[in-house]
JSON list of C-alpha atoms in Angstrom, two decimals:
[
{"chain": "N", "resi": 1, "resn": "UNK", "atom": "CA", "xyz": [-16.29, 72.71, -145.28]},
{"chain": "N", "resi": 2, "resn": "UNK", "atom": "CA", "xyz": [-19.43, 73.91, -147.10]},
{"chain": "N", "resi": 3, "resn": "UNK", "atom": "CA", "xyz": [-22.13, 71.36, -149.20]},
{"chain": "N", "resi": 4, "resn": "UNK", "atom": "CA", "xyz": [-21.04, 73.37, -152.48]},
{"chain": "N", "resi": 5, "resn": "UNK", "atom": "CA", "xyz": [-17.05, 72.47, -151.92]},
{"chain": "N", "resi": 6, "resn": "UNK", "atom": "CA", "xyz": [-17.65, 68.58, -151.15]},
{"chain": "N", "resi": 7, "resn": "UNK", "atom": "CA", "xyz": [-17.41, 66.30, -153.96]},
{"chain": "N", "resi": 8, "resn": "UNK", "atom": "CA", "xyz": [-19.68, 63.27, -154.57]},
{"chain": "N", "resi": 9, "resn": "UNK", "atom": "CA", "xyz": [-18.15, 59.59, -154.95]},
{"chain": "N", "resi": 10, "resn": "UNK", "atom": "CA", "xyz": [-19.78, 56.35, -156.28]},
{"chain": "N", "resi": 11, "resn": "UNK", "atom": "CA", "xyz": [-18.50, 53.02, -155.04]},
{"chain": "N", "resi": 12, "resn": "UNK", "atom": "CA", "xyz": [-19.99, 49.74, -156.30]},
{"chain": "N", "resi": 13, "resn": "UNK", "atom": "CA", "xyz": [-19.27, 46.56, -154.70]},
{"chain": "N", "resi": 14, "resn": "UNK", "atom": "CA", "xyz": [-19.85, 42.61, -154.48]},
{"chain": "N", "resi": 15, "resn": "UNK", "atom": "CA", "xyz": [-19.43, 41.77, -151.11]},
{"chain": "N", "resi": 16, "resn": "UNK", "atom": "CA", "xyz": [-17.80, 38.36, -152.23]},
{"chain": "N", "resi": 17, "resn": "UNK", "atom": "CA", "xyz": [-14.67, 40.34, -153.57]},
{"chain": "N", "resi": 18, "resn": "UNK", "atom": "CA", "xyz": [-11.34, 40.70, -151.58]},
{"chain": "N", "resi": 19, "resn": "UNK", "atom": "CA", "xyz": [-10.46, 43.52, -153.72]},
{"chain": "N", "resi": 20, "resn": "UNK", "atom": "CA", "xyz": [-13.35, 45.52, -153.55]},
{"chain": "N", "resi": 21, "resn": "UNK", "atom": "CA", "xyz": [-13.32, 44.90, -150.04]},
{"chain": "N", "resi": 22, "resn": "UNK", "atom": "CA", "xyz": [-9.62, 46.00, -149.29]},
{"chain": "N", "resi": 23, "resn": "UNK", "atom": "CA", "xyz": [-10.53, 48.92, -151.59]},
{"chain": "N", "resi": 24, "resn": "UNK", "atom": "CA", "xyz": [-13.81, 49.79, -149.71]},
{"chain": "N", "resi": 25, "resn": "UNK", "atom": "CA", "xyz": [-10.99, 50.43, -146.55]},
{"chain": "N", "resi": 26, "resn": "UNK", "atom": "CA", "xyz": [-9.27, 52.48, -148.13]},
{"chain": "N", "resi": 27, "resn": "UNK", "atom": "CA", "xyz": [-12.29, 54.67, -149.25]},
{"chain": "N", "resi": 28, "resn": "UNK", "atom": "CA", "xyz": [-13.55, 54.59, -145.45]},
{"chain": "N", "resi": 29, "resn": "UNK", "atom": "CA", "xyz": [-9.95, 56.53, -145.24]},
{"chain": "N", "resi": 30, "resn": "UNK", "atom": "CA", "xyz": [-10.74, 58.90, -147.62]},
{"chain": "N", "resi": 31, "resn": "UNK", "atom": "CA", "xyz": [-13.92, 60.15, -146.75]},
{"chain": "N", "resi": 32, "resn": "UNK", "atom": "CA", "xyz": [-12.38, 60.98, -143.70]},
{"chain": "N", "resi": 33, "resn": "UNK", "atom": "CA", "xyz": [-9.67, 63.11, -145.09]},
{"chain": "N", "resi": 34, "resn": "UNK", "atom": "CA", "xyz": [-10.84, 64.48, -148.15]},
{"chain": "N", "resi": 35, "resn": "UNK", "atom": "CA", "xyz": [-13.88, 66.40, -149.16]},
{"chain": "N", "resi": 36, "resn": "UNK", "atom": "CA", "xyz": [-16.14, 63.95, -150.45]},
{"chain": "N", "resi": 37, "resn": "UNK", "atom": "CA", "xyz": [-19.31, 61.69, -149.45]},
{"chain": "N", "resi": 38, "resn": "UNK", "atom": "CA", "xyz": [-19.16, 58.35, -150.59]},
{"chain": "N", "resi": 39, "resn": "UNK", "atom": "CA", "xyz": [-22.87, 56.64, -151.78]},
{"chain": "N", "resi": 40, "resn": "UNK", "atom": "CA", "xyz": [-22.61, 52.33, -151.98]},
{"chain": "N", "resi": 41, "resn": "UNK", "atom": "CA", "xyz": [-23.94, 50.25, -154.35]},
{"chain": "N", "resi": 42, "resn": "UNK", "atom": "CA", "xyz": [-23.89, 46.48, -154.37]},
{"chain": "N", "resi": 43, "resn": "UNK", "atom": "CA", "xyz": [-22.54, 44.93, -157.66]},
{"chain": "N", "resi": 44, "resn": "UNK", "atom": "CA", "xyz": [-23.08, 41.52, -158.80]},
{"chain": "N", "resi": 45, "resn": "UNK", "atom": "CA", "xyz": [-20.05, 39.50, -160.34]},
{"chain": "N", "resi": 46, "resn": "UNK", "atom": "CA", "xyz": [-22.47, 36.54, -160.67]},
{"chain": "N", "resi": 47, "resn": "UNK", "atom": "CA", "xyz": [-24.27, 38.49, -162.50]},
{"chain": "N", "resi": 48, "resn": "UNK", "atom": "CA", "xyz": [-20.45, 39.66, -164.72]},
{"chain": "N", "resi": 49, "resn": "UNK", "atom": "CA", "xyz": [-20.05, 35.82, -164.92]},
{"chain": "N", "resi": 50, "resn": "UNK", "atom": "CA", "xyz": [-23.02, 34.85, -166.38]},
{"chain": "N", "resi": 51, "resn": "UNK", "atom": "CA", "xyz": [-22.59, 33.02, -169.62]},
{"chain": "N", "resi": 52, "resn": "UNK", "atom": "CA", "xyz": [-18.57, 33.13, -169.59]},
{"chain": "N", "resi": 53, "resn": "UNK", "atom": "CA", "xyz": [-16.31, 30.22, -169.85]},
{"chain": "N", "resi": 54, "resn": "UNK", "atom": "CA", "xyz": [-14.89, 30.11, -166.19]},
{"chain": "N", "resi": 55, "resn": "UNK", "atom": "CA", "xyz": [-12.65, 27.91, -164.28]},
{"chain": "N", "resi": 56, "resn": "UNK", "atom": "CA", "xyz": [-13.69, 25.46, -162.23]},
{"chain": "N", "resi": 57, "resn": "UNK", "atom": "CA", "xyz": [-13.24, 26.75, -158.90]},
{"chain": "N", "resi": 58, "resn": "UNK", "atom": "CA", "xyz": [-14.35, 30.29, -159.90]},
{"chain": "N", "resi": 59, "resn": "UNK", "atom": "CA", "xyz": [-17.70, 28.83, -161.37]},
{"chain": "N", "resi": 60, "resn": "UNK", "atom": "CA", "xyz": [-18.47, 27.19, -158.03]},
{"chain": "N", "resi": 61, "resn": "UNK", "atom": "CA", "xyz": [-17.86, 30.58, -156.27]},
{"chain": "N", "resi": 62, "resn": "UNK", "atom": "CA", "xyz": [-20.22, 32.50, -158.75]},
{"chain": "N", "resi": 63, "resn": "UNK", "atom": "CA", "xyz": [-22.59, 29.79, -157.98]},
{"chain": "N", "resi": 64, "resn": "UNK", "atom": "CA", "xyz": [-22.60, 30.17, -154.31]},
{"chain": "N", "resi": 65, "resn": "UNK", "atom": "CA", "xyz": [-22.03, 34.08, -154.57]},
{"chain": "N", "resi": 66, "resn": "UNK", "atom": "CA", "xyz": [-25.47, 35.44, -155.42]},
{"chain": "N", "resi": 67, "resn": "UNK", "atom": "CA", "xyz": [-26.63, 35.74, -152.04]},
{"chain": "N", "resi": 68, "resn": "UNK", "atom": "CA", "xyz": [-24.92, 38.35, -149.89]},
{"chain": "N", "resi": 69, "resn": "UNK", "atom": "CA", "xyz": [-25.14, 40.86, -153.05]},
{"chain": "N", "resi": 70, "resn": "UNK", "atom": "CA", "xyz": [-29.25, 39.74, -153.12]},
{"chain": "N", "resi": 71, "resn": "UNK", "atom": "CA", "xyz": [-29.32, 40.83, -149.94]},
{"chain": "N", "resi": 72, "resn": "UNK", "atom": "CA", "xyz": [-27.86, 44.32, -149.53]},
{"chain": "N", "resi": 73, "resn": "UNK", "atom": "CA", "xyz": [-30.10, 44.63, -152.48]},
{"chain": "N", "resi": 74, "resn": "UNK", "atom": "CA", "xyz": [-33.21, 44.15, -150.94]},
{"chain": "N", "resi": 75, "resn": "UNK", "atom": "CA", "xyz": [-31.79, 45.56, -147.67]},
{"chain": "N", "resi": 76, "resn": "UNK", "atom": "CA", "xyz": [-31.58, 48.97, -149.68]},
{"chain": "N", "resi": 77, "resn": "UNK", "atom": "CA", "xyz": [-34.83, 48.56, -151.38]},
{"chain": "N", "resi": 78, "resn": "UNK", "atom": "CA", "xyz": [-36.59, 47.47, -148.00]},
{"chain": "N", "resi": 79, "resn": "UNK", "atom": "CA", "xyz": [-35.10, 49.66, -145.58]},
{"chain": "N", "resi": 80, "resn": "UNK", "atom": "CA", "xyz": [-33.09, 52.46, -147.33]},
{"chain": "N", "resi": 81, "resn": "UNK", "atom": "CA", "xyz": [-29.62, 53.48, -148.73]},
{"chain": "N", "resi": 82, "resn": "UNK", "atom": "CA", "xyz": [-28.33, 54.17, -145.11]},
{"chain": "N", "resi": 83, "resn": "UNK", "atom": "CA", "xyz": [-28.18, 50.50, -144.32]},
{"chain": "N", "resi": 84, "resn": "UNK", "atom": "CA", "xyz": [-26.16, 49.52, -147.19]},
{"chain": "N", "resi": 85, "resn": "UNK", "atom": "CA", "xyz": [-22.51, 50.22, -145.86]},
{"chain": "N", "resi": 86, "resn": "UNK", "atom": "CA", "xyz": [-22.80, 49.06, -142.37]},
{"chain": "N", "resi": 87, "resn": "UNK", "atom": "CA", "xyz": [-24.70, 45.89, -143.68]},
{"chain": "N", "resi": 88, "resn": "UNK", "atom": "CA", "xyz": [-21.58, 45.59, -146.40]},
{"chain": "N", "resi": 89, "resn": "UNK", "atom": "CA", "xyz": [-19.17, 46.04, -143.33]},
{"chain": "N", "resi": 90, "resn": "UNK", "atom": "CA", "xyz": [-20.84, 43.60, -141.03]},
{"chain": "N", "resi": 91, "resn": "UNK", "atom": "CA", "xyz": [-20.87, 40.87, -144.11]},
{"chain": "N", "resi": 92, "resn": "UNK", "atom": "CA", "xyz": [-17.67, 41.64, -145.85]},
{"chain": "N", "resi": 93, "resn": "UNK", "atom": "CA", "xyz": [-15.64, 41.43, -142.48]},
{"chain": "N", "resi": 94, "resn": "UNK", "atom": "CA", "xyz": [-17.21, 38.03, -141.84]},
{"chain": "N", "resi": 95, "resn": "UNK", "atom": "CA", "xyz": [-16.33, 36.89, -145.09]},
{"chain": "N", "resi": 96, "resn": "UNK", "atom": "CA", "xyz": [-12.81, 38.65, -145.27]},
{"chain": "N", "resi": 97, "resn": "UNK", "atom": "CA", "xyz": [-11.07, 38.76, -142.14]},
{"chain": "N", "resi": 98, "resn": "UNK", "atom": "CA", "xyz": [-13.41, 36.63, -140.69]},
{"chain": "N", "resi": 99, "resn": "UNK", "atom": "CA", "xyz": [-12.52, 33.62, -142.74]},
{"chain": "N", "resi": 100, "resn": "UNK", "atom": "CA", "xyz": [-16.36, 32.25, -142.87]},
{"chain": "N", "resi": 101, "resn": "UNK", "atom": "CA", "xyz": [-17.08, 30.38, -146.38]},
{"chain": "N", "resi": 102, "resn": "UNK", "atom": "CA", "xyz": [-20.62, 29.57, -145.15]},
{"chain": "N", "resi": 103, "resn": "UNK", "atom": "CA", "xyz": [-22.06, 33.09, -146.89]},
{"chain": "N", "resi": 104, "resn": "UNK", "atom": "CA", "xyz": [-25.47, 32.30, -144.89]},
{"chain": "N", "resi": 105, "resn": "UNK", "atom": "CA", "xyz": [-23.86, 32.40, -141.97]},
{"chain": "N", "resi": 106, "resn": "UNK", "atom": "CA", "xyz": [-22.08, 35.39, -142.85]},
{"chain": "N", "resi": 107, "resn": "UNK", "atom": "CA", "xyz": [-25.81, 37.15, -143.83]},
{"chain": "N", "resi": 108, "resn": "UNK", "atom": "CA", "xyz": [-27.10, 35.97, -140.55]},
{"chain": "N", "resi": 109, "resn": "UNK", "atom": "CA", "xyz": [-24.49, 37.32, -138.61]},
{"chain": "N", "resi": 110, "resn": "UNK", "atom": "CA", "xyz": [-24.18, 40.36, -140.51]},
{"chain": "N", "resi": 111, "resn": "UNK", "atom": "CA", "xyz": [-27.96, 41.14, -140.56]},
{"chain": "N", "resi": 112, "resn": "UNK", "atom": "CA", "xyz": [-27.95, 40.39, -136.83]},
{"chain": "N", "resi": 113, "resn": "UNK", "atom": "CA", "xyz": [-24.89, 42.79, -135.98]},
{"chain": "N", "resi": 114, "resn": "UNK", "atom": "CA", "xyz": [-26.71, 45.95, -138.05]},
{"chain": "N", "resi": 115, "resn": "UNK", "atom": "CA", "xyz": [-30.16, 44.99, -136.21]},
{"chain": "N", "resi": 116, "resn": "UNK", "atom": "CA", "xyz": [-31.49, 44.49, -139.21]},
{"chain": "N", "resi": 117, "resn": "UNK", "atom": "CA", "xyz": [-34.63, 41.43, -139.77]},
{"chain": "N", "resi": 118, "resn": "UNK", "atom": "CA", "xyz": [-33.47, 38.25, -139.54]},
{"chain": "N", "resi": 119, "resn": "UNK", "atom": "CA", "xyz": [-36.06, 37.33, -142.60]},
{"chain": "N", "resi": 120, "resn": "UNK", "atom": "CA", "xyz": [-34.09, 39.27, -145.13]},
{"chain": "N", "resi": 121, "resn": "UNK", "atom": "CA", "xyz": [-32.10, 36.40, -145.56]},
{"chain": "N", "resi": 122, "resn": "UNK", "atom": "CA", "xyz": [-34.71, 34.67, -147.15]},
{"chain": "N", "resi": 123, "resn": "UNK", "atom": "CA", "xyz": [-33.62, 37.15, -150.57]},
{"chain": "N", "resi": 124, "resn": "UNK", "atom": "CA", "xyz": [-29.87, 35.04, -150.64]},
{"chain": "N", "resi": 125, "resn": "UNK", "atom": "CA", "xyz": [-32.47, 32.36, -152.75]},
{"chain": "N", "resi": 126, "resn": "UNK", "atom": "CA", "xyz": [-34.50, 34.46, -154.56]},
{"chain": "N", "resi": 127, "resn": "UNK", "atom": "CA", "xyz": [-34.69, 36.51, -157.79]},
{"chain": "N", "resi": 128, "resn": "UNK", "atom": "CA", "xyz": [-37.20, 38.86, -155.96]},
{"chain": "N", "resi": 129, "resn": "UNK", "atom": "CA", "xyz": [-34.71, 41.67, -156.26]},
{"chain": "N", "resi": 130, "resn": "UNK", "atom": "CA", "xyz": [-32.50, 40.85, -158.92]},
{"chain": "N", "resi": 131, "resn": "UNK", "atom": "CA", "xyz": [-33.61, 43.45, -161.29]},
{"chain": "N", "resi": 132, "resn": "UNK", "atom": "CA", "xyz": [-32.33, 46.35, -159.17]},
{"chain": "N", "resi": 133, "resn": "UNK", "atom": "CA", "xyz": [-29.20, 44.36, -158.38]},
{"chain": "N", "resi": 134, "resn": "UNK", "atom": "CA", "xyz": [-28.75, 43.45, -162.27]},
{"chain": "N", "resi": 135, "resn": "UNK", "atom": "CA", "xyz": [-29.44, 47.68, -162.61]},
{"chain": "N", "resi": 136, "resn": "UNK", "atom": "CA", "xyz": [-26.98, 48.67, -159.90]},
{"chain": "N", "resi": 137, "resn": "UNK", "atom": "CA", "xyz": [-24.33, 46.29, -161.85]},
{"chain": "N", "resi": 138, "resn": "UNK", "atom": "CA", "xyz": [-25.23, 47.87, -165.22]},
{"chain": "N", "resi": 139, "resn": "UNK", "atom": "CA", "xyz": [-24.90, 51.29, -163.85]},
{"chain": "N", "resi": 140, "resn": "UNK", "atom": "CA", "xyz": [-21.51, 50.84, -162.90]},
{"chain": "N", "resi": 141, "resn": "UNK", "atom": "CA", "xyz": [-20.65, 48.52, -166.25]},
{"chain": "N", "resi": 142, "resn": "UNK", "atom": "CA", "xyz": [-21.97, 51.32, -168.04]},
{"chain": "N", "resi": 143, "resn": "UNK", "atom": "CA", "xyz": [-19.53, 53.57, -166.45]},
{"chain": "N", "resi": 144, "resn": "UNK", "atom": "CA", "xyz": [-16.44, 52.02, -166.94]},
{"chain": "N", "resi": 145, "resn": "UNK", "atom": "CA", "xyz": [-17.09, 48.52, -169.71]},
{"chain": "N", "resi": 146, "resn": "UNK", "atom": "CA", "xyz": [-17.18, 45.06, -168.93]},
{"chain": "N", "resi": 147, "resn": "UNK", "atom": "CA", "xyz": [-13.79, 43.83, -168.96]},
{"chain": "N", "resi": 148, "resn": "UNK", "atom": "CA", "xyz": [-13.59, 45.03, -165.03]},
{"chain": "N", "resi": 149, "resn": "UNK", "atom": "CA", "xyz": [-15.26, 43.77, -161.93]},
{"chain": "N", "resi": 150, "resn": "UNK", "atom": "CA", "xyz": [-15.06, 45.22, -158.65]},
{"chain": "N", "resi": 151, "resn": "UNK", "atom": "CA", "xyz": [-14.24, 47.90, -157.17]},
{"chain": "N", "resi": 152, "resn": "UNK", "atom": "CA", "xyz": [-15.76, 50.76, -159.38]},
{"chain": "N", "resi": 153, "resn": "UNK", "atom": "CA", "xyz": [-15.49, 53.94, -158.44]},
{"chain": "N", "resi": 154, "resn": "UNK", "atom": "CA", "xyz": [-16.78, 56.96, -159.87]},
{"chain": "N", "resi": 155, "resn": "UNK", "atom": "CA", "xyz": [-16.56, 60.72, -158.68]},
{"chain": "N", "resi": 156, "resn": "UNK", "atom": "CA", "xyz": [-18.20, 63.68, -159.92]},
{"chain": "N", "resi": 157, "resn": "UNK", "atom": "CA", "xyz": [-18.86, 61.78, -163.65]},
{"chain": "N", "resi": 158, "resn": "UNK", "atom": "CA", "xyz": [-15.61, 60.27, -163.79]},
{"chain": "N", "resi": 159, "resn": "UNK", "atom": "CA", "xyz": [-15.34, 56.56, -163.23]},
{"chain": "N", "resi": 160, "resn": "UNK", "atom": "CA", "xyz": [-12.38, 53.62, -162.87]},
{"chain": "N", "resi": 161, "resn": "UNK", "atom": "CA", "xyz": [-11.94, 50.31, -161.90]},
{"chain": "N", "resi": 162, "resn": "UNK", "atom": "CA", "xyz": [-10.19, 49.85, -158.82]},
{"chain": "N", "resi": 163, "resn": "UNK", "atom": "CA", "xyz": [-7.58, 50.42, -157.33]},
{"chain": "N", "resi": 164, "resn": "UNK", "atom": "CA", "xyz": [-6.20, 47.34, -156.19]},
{"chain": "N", "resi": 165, "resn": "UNK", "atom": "CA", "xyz": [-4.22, 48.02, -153.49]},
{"chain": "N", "resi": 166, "resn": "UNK", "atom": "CA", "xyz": [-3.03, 45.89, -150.21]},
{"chain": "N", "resi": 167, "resn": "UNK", "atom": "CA", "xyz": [-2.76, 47.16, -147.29]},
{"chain": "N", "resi": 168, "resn": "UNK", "atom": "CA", "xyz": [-5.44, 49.77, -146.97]},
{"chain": "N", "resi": 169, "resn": "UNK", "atom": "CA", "xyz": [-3.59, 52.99, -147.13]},
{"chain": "N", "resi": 170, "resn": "UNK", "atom": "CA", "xyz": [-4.08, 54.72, -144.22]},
{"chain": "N", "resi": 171, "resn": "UNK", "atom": "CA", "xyz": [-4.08, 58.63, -143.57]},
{"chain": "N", "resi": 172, "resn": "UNK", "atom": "CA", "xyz": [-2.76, 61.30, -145.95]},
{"chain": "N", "resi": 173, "resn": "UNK", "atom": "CA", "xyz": [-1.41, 58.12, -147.83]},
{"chain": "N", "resi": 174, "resn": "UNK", "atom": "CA", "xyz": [-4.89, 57.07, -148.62]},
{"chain": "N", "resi": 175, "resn": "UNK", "atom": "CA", "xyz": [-5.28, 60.73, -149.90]},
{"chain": "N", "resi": 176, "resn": "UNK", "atom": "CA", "xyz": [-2.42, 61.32, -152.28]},
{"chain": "N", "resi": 177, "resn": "UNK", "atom": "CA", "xyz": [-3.67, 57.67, -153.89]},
{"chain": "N", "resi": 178, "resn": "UNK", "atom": "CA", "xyz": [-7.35, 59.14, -154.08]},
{"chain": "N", "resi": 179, "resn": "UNK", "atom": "CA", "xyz": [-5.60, 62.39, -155.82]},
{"chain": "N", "resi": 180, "resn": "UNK", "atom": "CA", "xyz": [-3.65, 60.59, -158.04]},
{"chain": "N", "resi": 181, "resn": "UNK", "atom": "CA", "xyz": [-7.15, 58.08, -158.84]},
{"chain": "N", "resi": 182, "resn": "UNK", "atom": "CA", "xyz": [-9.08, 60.89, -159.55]},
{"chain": "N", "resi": 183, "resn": "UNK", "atom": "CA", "xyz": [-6.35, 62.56, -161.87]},
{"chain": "N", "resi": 184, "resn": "UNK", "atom": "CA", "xyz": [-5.19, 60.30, -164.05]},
{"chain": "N", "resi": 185, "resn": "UNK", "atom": "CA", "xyz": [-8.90, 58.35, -164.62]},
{"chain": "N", "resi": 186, "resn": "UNK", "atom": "CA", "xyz": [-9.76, 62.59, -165.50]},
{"chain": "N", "resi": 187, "resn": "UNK", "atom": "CA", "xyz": [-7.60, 62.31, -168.29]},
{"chain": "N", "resi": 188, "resn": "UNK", "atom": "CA", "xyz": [-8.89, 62.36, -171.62]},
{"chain": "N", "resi": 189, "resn": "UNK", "atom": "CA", "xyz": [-7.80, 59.35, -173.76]},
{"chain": "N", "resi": 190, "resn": "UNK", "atom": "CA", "xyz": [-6.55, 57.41, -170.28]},
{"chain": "N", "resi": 191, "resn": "UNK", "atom": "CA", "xyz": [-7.57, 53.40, -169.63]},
{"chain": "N", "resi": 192, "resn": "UNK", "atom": "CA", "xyz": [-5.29, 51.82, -167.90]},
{"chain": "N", "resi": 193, "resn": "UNK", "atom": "CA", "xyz": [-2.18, 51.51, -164.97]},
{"chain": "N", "resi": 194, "resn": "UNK", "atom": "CA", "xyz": [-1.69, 47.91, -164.60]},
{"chain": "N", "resi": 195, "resn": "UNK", "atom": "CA", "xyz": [1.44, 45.65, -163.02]},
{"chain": "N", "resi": 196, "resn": "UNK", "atom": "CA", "xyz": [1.30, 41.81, -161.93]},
{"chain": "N", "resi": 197, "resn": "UNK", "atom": "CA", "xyz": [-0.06, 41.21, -158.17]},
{"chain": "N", "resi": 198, "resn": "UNK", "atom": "CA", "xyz": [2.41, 39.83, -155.76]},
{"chain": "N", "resi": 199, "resn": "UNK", "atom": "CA", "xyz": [0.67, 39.71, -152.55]},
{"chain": "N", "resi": 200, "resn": "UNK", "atom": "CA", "xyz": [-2.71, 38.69, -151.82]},
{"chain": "N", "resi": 201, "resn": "UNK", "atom": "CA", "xyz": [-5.24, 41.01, -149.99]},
{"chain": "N", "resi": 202, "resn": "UNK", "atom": "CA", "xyz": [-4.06, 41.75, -146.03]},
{"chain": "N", "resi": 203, "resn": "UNK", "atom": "CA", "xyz": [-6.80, 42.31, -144.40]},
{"chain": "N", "resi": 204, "resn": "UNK", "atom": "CA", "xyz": [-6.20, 44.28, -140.42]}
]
């Protein structure tokens, strides 16, 4: 299929997030069965959070989540967009299937298994590169408000929130639930599909 009949997708992410991570799957699907090309962007929900009234426990997890987004920040801005999804991938199936809570453990490993510098790290404790992560989150917020987290997807100008899904639709599946995405968030006037959860995310 020709440049001129591929369409472009935006997918923003914090690698922290289940959702956005059993979402990110399901995109991986797509891209393979639809005619579109899928640039990542880390997303910051610490950076969502800041200033709310939280629980507790989610707090504590904002508090400890600013580093694998920091670094698949500066990853991009050190080394270049290409590194961003496998460097997501490596971290976010640490975190996510791979159980790990220690999130410097899951950098390490992650940075290690995309051959990427061990020293990056370092940015999991820094501000050095929170501008361009606070601008990648905005870009996104911008897109589609700030009563959403992640996943945000936007193709070819139009944007949503989600979807939540579990499992990862695989195969044509995954496509009709890209067609039907990209439909109804087209609509003029349309904001939102909702029902209650009742299953967590299954990860393969």
């Amino acid at each position: 299929m020709s440049d001129a009949q591929r369409n472009t997708a935006d997918f923003w992410f914090d690698p922290l997030c289940p959702w956005a991570w059993m979402t990110s799957r399901w995109m991986g699907e797509v891209e393979q069965i639809r005619p579109v090309d899928v640039t990542w962007h880390p997303f910051s929900l610490a950076v969502l959070n800041e200033g709310r009234d939280l629980p507790e426990e989610y707090r504590a997890l904002m508090d400890r989540g600013w580093g694998p987004a920091r670094v698949v920040t500066a990853a991009r801005e050190l080394h270049g967009q290409d590194v961003v999804k496998p460097l997501y991938d490596a971290i976010g199936t640490a975190i996510h299937p791979g159980g790990t809570e220690d999130y410097d453990e899951a950098i390490k490993a992650g940075l290690e298994e995309v051959g990427l510098p061990a020293d990056l790290a370092r940015f999991a404790h820094t501000d050095e590169y929170d501008e361009q992560m606070r601008a990648s989150t905005q870009k996104a917020l911008d897109l589609v408000g700030d009563d959403v987290g992640t996943p945000v997807v936007a193709v070819e100008g139009t944007a949503f929130f989600g979807p939540v899904v579990t499992p990862a639709p695989k195969g044509e599946d995954a496509g009709r639930l890209w067609d039907g995405c990209v439909a109804v968030a087209a609509t003029p006037g349309f904001f939102e599909i909702k029902r209650s959860r009742t299953a967590g995310p299954q990860f393969d």
